[in-house]
Short mmCIF file of C-alpha atoms in Angstrom, two decimals:
data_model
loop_
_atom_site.label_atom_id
_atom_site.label_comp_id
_atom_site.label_asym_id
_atom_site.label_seq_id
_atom_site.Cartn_x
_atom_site.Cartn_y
_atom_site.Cartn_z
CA UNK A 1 38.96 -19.36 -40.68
CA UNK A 2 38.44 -19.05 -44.19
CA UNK A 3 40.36 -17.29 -46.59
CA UNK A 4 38.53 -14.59 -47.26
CA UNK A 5 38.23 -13.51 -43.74
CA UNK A 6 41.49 -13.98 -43.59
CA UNK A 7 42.00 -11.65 -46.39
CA UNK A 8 38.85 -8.89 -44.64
CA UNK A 9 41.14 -9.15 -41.44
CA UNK A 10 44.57 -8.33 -43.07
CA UNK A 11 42.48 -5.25 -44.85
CA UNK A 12 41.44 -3.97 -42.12
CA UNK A 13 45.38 -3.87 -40.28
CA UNK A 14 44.97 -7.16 -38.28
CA UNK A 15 47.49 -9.90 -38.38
CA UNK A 16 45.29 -12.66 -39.71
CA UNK A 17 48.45 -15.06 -39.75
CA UNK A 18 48.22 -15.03 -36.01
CA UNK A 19 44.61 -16.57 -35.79
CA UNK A 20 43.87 -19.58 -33.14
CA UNK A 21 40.80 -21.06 -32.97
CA UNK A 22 38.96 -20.91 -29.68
CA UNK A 23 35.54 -21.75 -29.62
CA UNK A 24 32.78 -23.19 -31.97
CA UNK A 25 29.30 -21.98 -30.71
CA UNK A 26 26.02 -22.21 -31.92
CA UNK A 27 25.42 -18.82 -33.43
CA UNK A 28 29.53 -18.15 -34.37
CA UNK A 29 33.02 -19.10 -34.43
CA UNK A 30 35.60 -17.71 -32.05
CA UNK A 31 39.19 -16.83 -32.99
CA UNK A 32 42.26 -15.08 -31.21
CA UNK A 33 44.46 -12.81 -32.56
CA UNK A 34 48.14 -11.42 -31.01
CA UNK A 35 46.30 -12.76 -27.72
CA UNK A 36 45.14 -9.45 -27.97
CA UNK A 37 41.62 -9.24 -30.16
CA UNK A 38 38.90 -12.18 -30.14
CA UNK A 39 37.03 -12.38 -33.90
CA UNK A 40 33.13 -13.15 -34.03
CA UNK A 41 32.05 -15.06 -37.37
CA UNK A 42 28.44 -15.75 -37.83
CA UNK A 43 27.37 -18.76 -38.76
CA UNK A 44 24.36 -18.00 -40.13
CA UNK A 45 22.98 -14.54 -41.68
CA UNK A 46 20.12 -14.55 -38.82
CA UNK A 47 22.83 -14.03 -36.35
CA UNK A 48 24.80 -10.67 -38.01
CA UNK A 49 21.96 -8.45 -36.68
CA UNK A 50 22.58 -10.53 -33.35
CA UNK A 51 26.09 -10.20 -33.26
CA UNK A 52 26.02 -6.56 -34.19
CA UNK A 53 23.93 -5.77 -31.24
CA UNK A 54 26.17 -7.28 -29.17
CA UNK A 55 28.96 -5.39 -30.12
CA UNK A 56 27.14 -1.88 -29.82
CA UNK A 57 26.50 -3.14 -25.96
CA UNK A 58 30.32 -3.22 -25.61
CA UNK A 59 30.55 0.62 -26.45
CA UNK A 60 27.35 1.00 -24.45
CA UNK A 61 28.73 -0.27 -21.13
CA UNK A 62 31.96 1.89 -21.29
CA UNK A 63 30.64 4.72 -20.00
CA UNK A 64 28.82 2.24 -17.21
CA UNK A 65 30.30 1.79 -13.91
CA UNK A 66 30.68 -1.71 -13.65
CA UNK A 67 33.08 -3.36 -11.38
CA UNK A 68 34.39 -5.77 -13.26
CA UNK A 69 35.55 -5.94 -17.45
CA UNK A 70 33.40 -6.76 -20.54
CA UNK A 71 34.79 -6.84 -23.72
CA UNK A 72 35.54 -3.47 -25.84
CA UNK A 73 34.63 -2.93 -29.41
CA UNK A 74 37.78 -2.72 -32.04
CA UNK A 75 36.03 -3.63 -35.39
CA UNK A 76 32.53 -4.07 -36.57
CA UNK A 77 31.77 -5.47 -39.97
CA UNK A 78 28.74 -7.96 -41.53
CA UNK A 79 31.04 -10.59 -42.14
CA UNK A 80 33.03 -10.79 -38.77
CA UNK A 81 33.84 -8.30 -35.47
CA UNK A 82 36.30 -7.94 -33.67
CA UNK A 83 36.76 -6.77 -29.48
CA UNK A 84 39.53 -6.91 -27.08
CA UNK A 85 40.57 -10.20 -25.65
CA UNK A 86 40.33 -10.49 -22.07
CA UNK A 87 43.43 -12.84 -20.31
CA UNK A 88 42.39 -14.23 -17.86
CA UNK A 89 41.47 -18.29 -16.10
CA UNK A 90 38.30 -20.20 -16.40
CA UNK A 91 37.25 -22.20 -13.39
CA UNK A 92 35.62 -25.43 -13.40
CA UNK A 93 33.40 -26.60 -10.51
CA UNK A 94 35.90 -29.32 -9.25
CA UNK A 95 38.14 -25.57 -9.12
CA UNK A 96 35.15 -24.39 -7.04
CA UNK A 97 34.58 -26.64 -4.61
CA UNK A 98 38.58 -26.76 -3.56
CA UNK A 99 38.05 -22.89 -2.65
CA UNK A 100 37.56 -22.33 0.88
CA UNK A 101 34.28 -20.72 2.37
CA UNK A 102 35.35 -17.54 2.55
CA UNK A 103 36.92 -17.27 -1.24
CA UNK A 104 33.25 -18.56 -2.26
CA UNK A 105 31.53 -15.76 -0.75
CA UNK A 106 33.76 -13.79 -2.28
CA UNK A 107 32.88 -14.97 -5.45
CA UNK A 108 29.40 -15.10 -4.93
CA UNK A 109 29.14 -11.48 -4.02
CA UNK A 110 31.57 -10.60 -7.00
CA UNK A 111 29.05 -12.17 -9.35
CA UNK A 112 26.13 -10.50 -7.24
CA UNK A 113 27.61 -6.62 -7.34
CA UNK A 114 28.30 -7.19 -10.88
CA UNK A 115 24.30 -8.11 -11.21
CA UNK A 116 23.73 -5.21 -9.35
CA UNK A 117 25.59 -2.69 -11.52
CA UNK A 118 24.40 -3.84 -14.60
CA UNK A 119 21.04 -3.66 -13.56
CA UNK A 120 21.15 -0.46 -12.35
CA UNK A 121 22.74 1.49 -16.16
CA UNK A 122 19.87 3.47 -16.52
CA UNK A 123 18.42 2.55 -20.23
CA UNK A 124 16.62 4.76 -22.96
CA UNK A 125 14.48 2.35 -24.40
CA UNK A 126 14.26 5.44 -27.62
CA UNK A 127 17.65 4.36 -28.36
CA UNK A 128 18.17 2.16 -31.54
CA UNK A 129 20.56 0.23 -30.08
CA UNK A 130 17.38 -1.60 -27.37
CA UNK A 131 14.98 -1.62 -30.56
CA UNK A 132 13.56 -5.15 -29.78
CA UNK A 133 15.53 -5.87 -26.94
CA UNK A 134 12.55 -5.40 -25.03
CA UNK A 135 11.12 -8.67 -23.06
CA UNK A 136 7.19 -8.87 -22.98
CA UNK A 137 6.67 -12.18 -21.75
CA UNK A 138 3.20 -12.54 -22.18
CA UNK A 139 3.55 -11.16 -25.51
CA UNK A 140 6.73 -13.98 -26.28
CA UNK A 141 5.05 -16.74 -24.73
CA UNK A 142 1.83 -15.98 -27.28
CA UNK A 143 4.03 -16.04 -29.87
CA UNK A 144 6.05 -19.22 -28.92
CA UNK A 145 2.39 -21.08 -28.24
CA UNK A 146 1.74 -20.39 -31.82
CA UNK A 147 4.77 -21.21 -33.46
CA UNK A 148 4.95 -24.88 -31.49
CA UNK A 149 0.96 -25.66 -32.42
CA UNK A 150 2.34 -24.86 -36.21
CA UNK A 151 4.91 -26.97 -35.67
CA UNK A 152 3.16 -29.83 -33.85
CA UNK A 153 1.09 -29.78 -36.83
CA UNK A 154 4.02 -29.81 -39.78
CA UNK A 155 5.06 -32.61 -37.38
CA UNK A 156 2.12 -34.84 -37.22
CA UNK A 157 1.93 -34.25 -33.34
CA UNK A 158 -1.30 -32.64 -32.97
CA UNK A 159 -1.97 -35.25 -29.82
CA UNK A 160 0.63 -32.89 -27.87
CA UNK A 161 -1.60 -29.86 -28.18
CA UNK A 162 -3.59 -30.42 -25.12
CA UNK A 163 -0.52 -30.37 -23.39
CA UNK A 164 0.33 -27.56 -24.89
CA UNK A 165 -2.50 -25.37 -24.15
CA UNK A 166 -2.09 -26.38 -20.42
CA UNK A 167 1.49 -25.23 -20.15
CA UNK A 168 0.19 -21.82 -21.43
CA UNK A 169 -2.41 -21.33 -19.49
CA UNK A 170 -0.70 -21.77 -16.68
CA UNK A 171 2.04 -19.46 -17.61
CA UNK A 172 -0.23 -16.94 -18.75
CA UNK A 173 -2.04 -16.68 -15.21
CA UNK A 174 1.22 -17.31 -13.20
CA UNK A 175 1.44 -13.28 -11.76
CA UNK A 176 4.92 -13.61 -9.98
CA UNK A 177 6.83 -14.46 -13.62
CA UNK A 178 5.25 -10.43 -14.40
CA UNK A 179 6.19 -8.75 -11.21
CA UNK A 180 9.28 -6.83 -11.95
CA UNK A 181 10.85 -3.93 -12.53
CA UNK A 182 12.44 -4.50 -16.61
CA UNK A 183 16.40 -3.76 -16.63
CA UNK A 184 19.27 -4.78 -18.28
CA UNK A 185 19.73 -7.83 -18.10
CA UNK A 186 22.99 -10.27 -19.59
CA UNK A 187 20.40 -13.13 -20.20
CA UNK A 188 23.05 -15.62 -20.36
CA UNK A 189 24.90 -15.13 -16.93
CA UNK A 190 27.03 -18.43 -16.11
CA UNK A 191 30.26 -19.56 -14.95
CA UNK A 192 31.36 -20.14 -19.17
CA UNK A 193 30.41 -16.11 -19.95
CA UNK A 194 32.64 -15.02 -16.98
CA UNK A 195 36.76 -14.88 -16.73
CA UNK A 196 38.67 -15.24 -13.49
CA UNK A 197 41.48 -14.37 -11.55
CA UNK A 198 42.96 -15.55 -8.62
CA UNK A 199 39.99 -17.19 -7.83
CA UNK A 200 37.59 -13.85 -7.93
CA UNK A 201 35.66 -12.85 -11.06
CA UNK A 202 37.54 -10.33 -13.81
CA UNK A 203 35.55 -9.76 -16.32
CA UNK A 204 31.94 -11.16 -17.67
CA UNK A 205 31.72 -11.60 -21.87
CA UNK A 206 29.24 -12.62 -24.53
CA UNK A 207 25.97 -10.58 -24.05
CA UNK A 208 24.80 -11.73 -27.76
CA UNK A 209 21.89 -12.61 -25.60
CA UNK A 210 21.08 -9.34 -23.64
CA UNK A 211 17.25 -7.73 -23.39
CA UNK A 212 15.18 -5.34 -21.25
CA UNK A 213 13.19 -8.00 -18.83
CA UNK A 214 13.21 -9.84 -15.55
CA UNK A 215 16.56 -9.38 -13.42
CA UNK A 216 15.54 -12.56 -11.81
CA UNK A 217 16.36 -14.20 -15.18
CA UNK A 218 19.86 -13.57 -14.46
CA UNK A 219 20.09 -16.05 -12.06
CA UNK A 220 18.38 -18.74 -13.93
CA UNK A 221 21.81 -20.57 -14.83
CA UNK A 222 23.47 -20.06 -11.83
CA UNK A 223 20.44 -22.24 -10.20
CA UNK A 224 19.75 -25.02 -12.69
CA UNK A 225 22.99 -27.82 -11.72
CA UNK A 226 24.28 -26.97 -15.13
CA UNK A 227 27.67 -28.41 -14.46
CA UNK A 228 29.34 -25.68 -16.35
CA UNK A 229 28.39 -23.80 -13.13
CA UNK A 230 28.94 -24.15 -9.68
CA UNK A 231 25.49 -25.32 -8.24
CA UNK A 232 22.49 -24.56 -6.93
CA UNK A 233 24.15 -23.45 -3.50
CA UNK A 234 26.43 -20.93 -5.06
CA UNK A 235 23.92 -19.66 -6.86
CA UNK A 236 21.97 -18.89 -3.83
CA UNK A 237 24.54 -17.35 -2.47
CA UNK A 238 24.84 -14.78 -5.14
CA UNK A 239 21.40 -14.19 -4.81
CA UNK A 240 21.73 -13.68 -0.99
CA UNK A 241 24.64 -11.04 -1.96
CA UNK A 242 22.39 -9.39 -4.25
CA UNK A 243 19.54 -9.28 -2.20
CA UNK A 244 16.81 -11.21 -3.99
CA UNK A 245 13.65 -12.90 -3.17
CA UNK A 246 15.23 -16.29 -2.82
CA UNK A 247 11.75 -18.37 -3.38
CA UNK A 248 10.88 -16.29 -5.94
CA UNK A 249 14.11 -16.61 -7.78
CA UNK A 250 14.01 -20.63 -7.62
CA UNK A 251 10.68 -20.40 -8.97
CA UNK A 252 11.25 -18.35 -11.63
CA UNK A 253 13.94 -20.47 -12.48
CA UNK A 254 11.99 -23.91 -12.02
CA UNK A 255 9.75 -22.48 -14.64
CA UNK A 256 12.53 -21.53 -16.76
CA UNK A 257 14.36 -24.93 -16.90
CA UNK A 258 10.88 -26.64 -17.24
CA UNK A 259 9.95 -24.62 -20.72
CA UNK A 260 13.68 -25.72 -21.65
CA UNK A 261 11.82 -28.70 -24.50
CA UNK A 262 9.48 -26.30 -25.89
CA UNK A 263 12.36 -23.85 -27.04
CA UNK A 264 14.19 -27.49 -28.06
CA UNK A 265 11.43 -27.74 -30.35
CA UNK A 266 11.43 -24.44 -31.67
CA UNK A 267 14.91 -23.75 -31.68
CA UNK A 268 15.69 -27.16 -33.48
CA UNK A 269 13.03 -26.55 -36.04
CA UNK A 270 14.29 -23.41 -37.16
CA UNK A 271 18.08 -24.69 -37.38
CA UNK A 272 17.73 -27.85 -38.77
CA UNK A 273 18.67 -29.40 -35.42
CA UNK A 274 16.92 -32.40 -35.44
CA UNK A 275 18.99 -33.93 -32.28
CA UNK A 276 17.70 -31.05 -30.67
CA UNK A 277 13.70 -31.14 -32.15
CA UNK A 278 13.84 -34.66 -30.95
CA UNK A 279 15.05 -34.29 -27.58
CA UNK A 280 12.39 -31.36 -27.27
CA UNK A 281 9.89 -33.50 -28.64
CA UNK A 282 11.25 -36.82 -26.36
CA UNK A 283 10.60 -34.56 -23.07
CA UNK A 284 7.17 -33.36 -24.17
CA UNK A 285 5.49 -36.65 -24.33
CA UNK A 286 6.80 -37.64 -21.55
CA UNK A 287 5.40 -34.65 -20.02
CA UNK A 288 2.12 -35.87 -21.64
CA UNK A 289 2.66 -39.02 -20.28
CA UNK A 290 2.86 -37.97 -16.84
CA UNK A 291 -0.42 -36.05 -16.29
CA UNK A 292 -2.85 -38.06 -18.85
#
């Protein structure tokens, strides 16, 4: 933490001396103070507007029934924010699997009635606090097809638009990934966004992700074999709890993990990532490869 957070933080009545570091992610750095507060730096200016968002969903969701904790709003500023901390246990899939059957159904239909509150908030998509957060994914997949041919082409790698233009058209007249009812929706729902406690869920955190689209996409993580999660048969367990279209789901999520390198591209592009441009670009001619 630098020093003149440090000195922001002791301005605003918080005990900066008591900072520890928690967590480095991609859009922000994570610090704890008193074990009582969490502090959200940006790393980059893209991600203030981001972050702020995120922490006018936190005073959203209070008046929400939900059954289990998110995170509460204490301090909002552009350079750093600040919400309650949330004590609690993590739980690792090696943690998982050592839980009986019954205290994984448990969990699985903790996970799946938290789903189903959150989904259920009724949302006025007049207030400011949504502007954007609205998924059109016809609309977003347009706009990613045009931002990878321009990048293709920066790149020298026009010979991967014809693979392109397949991908989309398929997406584009794929009917089941536009068949739902738009909600709120975490967007980011896995095992390293929730807390635990005595092996049951306690609270869910980090919605810097959160939109108006697809329930189904909140089960896209909890379905891929991220190993940060607890595998594809817990995750269809939640989804049996929840009361999903199982094959539909999986689909969904196939797709999902399958458009994974064209956001690598993308994504890396526009941060400088090249380890991540390259992987994107790595899986993409091998897609190429596979169908020529």
């Amino acid at each position: 933490m630098n020093k003149d957070i440090i000195k922001l933080l002791t301005a605003a009545g918080f005990n900066a001396g008591s900072a520890k570091y928690l967590e480095s992610g991609d859009d922000s750095d994570a610090f704890l103070l008193d074990k009582s507060y969490v502090v959200k730096i940006p790393k980059r200016e893209s991600v203030k507007e981001t972050q702020r968002r995120e922490f006018m969903l936190y005073d959203f969701l209070q008046s929400a029934e939900l059954p289990f904790e998110v995170p509460k709003t204490v301090y909002m500023s552009d350079e750093f924010n600040v919400m309650t901390y949330i004590d609690g246990d993590i739980m690792t899939s090696k943690e998982y699997e050592a839980l009986s059957e019954e205290q994984k159904e448990r969990l699985a239909a903790d996970e799946a009635d938290f789903l189903k509150a959150l989904h259920k908030i009724p949302v006025d998509l007049k207030n400011p606090l949504f502007d954007d957060a609205f998924e059109d994914k016809a609309e977003q997949f347009q706009e990613d097809k045009e931002e990878l041919l321009r990048i293709l082409e920066i790149l020298k790698l026009d010979s991967l638009n014809p693979l392109i233009d397949r991908i989309y058209d398929n997406l584009f007249s794929n009917k089941l990934l536009y068949d739902y009812t738009p909600c709120l929706i975490h967007n980011d729902f896995s095992a390293s966004n929730m807390i635990f406690k005595n092996n049951r869920l306690k609270a869910v955190i980090d919605f810097g992700d959160f939109a108006i689209g697809d329930p189904d996409s909140d089960f896209r993580h909890l379905l891929d074999g991220d190993p940060c999660d607890f595998g594809k048969e817990f995750g269809q367990r939640v989804v049996k709890h929840y009361g999903a279209d199982l094959n539909a789901v999986e689909q969904k999520a196939r797709i999902s993990d399958n458009y994974w390198p064209l956001e690598q591209v993308i994504y890396g592009f526009k941060r400088n990532d090249r380890k991540m441009l390259d992987e994107g670009i790595s899986k993409l001619s091998i897609m190429k490869s596979e169908i020529v």
